Amino acid sequence: MFQSLILRVVFSCFFLAFSQISFAQYSISGKVTDAETGDPIAFANVILVGTTVGITTDFEGNYLIETRTLADSIKVSYLGYLSQSKPLERIPDQKINFQLRPSSFELEAFVFEAGENPAFEIIRKASERRKDFDKRSLEAYETKNYTKIEIDIDHLSEEFRQRKSVQKVTSVLDSIRQLTNDEGEKILPVFFSETVSRFYYRNNPELRKEVIEKTKVTGVGITDGSTTSQITGSAFQEYNFYKNWLNILEKEFISPIADGWKTFYDYDLLDSVLVGQDSCYKLQVYPRREQDLAFSGTIWINSKTYALKQVDLTIPKSANLNFIERIKIQQELEPTTAGPLIPSKTRVQIKIGQVTPQTAGLLAKFYTATDSVKLNDPQPTRFFNQSVELLPDFGTGTPEFWSENRKDPLSSEELAVLQMVDTLKTIPIIRFYSEGLKFFATGFLPVGKIDLGPWTEFGNYNNVEGVRLGMGLRTNYKFSNKWAFQGYLAYGFKDERFKYSASATRILDRARWTTLKLSASKEIDQVGLEMESLQGNSIFLAASRFGTLRRPFIATTQKLTFQREFFKGFLFTAGLNLFDFDPLYDFYYLEKDTREYRSEFQTTEIRAGLRYGRDEIIIINDNERASFGPSRWPIFEVNYTRGIDFLIGDIRYTKLSFYLYQRVNMGLFGVSRYEVDAGQVFGEVPYPILKNHLGNETLFYTTAAFNTMNFNEFASDRYMSLRYRHFFEGFLLNRIPLMKKLKWRAVANANVLFGSVRDENIQNAPTFNPEGNPIETFGRLDFGVPYLELGYGIENIFKFFRVDFFHRMTYLDNPGAKPFHVKVSAQIIL
């Protein structure tokens, strides 16, 4: 019995040992990343050389192969990258990572000798079923999102690294090995953020909102995360390929499954593969014309439902984009219980090239993971009043919080990025440059609880003031989130006058943006420039006070303004304005009752206005509202002004005005922008109160003026204008070989103005002063004969410059009128 038991034990051990030898498994795992950026490469092919054993990497670039047979080497390949092989060892478990280098590639044209391309039927069915899987068809949905953003400086050339101002930075960079890829190239991280948020969507009407629960932001030059945190969430990283057109960096890109897919794309059916539990068609997509705003890459389509499963798409350098070398979008989509798909993971990489070989490039990486999906439980309309909302305790959060809410722990590279950014912020030269750039861009220099500026008020020169010096400041969010104070004082050494501006704003409600503002100022203005509407453009405002001032006057004003957003996009404004007009040129008007000559006037105005932007994205920028503009719907404005003879006012009149702006995507033909401006002034008034249409006698092109009209050439008390601009985005010039290489783009303009002035307002403006000498007044339009100018031009010349050619079509007999104008401008566009 005992011997039998021993034999059984020995036999069992022998059998187990033999089984392990005969059925031994080898495990090979690792990660595939981009050698230049360190980003994971999803969906790459990993295969044991000489066998059929292989797998594709997951969304994080990881792979795991378990096999009973082992090859001599393992190979990784992916379209757009150089393939790489590495030897294998005869051990049970081994980890082998790959760093693939991007390659320039051109896809060959596929020729099908008979019948239709088999990929077309797949794309046709996927396009027909777009509405079934588009998340916008849901009544409502809510998701929990984790987003991280990293911005790096790359292409650090040796010449750039040897600059004296950069050497202190690169010495720190060299000490952090994780920021060096296998090829020895360096990246210099300057920003890193993590955000956890909840995203809400509602249909009918279509509304969106993101609530930032926690955010952790670190970056060079980032002093207050409250503003930055509002734009680091997932709302600004949404890419829905079930739309016909995707708006990326203000450009419209056609989806590979859009209605007009056959016009823009060619396809190749590569394989039928298993993705998770789903059998999918794997298709290669590429633009028919390399400079069209279209994608190239790979998409996976479910073979049963024809829903998108995965996308790995790139906008290549050959597309007509300035500075952008590559935009890469990877996405995994999961079906909801209702059917439509929601991306579970999205990764976006934007690579900005060097402007010159002596400078550096820029690399921006965005990653969003989505879970906790809730369907068809719409929030009330008032919930969406604010597009982005920060919870009161949105701050950094505990390490435990981030461990629980990250889909994956931060990699060693990302931890090194955080270390580098924190180090850079302490280097004096970095702080100097970052604060300097912010000072130039915003006009203000933060110093504790106040900001000094704007710098445009520090100094100027013109024919009225001579040398002008000034100084200003404002309080910031650190001072108070309920009160905002701002002011400046300036002095002209020629006219020996002080100018000033001061304001106090009480923020009554930040959720429904409600403010009460009291302000007073004494400043030089010019008839027709409407300085009040140019307050947001400090550089243009400063330039308008430089050189020769046209029809200048001293404007003394006191204002009380109330503002409230009643619901999303609907802003109400009301106020009381006191205004004193003191001309610095030969100006007179006839007093209505006595018909006496007067050269000064005062007004008291009651104002009310409504503004509505249905899909305008607004964030609260510390103590101000900042608009990111509309994406689809127009913006409307209606304003009412009543001039009364009360307080200091001595003129009665009424003003009504209407404004409409819209950006329209024209698909293949480019993008259009149009503005409609109309209004009427009721009552007899001096001509500075009329609508003085802005002309442009300078060499420089501006969208704010009629570019063939002279300064102060026309004024109206009834007017309507249409300003239309079209950007062909390469539609025309991409067909011309030479222009295609230059990446020039055609633009077109059409500006038309109808206007007139009633007899009483014409008679109100005498053509002679009391001494009998002639004086300038204003020109007027015949409402039946519109002012018309047509323009065409080329932009993107050397990536910066634009030249426009304008033809003035009407009112050519006016003094000083020229039928043809050439205007130039410089701009930074993509």
Short mmCIF file of N, CA and C in Angstrom, two decimals, residues 25 53 58 70 81 167 199 225 246 311 323 330 370 395 412 434 447 460 558 573 578 581 600 604 610 679 776 810-811:
data_model
loop_
_atom_site.label_atom_id
_atom_site.label_comp_id
_atom_site.label_asym_id
_atom_site.label_seq_id
_atom_site.Cartn_x
_atom_site.Cartn_y
_atom_site.Cartn_z
N GLN A 25 4.62 27.82 -21.53
CA GLN A 25 4.17 29.02 -22.21
C GLN A 25 5.17 30.12 -22.03
N VAL A 53 1.76 34.27 -35.02
CA VAL A 53 1.38 34.70 -33.67
C VAL A 53 1.58 36.22 -33.56
N ASP A 58 -2.98 47.95 -27.23
CA ASP A 58 -4.21 48.58 -26.78
C ASP A 58 -4.06 50.09 -26.85
N LEU A 70 8.29 29.90 -29.46
CA LEU A 70 9.00 31.17 -29.41
C LEU A 70 9.82 31.37 -30.68
N TYR A 81 5.10 54.85 -39.38
CA TYR A 81 6.28 54.68 -38.53
C TYR A 81 7.21 53.64 -39.17
N GLN A 167 20.75 78.29 -21.73
CA GLN A 167 21.69 77.32 -21.17
C GLN A 167 21.32 76.90 -19.75
N PHE A 199 -19.59 65.99 -17.53
CA PHE A 199 -20.04 66.66 -18.75
C PHE A 199 -21.52 66.35 -18.96
N GLY A 225 -4.85 79.10 -11.18
CA GLY A 225 -5.47 78.02 -11.92
C GLY A 225 -6.95 78.19 -12.17
N LEU A 246 -15.68 68.34 -38.54
CA LEU A 246 -15.12 68.49 -37.20
C LEU A 246 -14.34 69.79 -37.15
N VAL A 311 -10.72 54.68 -34.13
CA VAL A 311 -10.14 55.50 -35.19
C VAL A 311 -8.72 55.86 -34.80
N PHE A 323 2.39 76.09 -39.74
CA PHE A 323 3.15 75.72 -38.55
C PHE A 323 2.81 74.32 -38.04
N GLN A 330 -6.66 59.67 -31.88
CA GLN A 330 -6.97 58.26 -31.65
C GLN A 330 -8.17 58.19 -30.72
N THR A 370 -13.46 58.47 -20.44
CA THR A 370 -14.85 58.71 -20.07
C THR A 370 -15.46 57.44 -19.48
N GLY A 395 -10.08 72.73 -6.11
CA GLY A 395 -8.63 72.76 -6.01
C GLY A 395 -7.93 71.45 -6.25
N SER A 412 6.36 57.06 -15.80
CA SER A 412 7.61 57.66 -15.33
C SER A 412 7.94 58.92 -16.12
N SER A 434 8.30 84.41 -19.23
CA SER A 434 6.88 84.05 -19.16
C SER A 434 6.03 85.22 -18.71
N VAL A 447 1.16 92.21 -9.90
CA VAL A 447 2.03 92.49 -8.76
C VAL A 447 1.16 92.31 -7.52
N ASN A 460 2.90 107.67 -25.61
CA ASN A 460 2.36 107.84 -26.95
C ASN A 460 2.78 109.21 -27.47
N GLN A 558 -19.53 109.99 -17.61
CA GLN A 558 -19.85 109.27 -16.38
C GLN A 558 -20.91 108.23 -16.73
N THR A 573 -28.30 94.33 -20.83
CA THR A 573 -27.49 95.45 -20.35
C THR A 573 -28.34 96.71 -20.30
N LEU A 578 -23.69 109.94 -19.00
CA LEU A 578 -23.56 111.40 -19.11
C LEU A 578 -22.32 111.70 -19.93
N PHE A 581 -19.16 116.80 -24.93
CA PHE A 581 -18.39 116.87 -26.17
C PHE A 581 -17.71 118.23 -26.26
N GLU A 600 -20.16 123.14 -28.46
CA GLU A 600 -20.12 122.06 -27.47
C GLU A 600 -21.54 121.57 -27.22
N THR A 604 -27.43 113.24 -22.04
CA THR A 604 -27.78 112.26 -21.01
C THR A 604 -28.53 111.13 -21.70
N LEU A 610 -29.81 93.97 -25.62
CA LEU A 610 -29.93 92.52 -25.51
C LEU A 610 -28.93 91.87 -26.45
N GLY A 679 -29.35 100.41 -38.26
CA GLY A 679 -29.82 101.26 -37.19
C GLY A 679 -30.44 102.55 -37.70
N GLU A 776 -15.46 121.82 -42.33
CA GLU A 776 -15.83 120.47 -42.76
C GLU A 776 -17.02 119.98 -41.94
N THR A 810 -18.75 102.55 -56.23
CA THR A 810 -19.71 103.66 -56.27
C THR A 810 -19.14 104.90 -55.59
N TYR A 811 -19.81 106.02 -55.79
CA TYR A 811 -19.41 107.31 -55.22
C TYR A 811 -17.97 107.65 -55.60
#
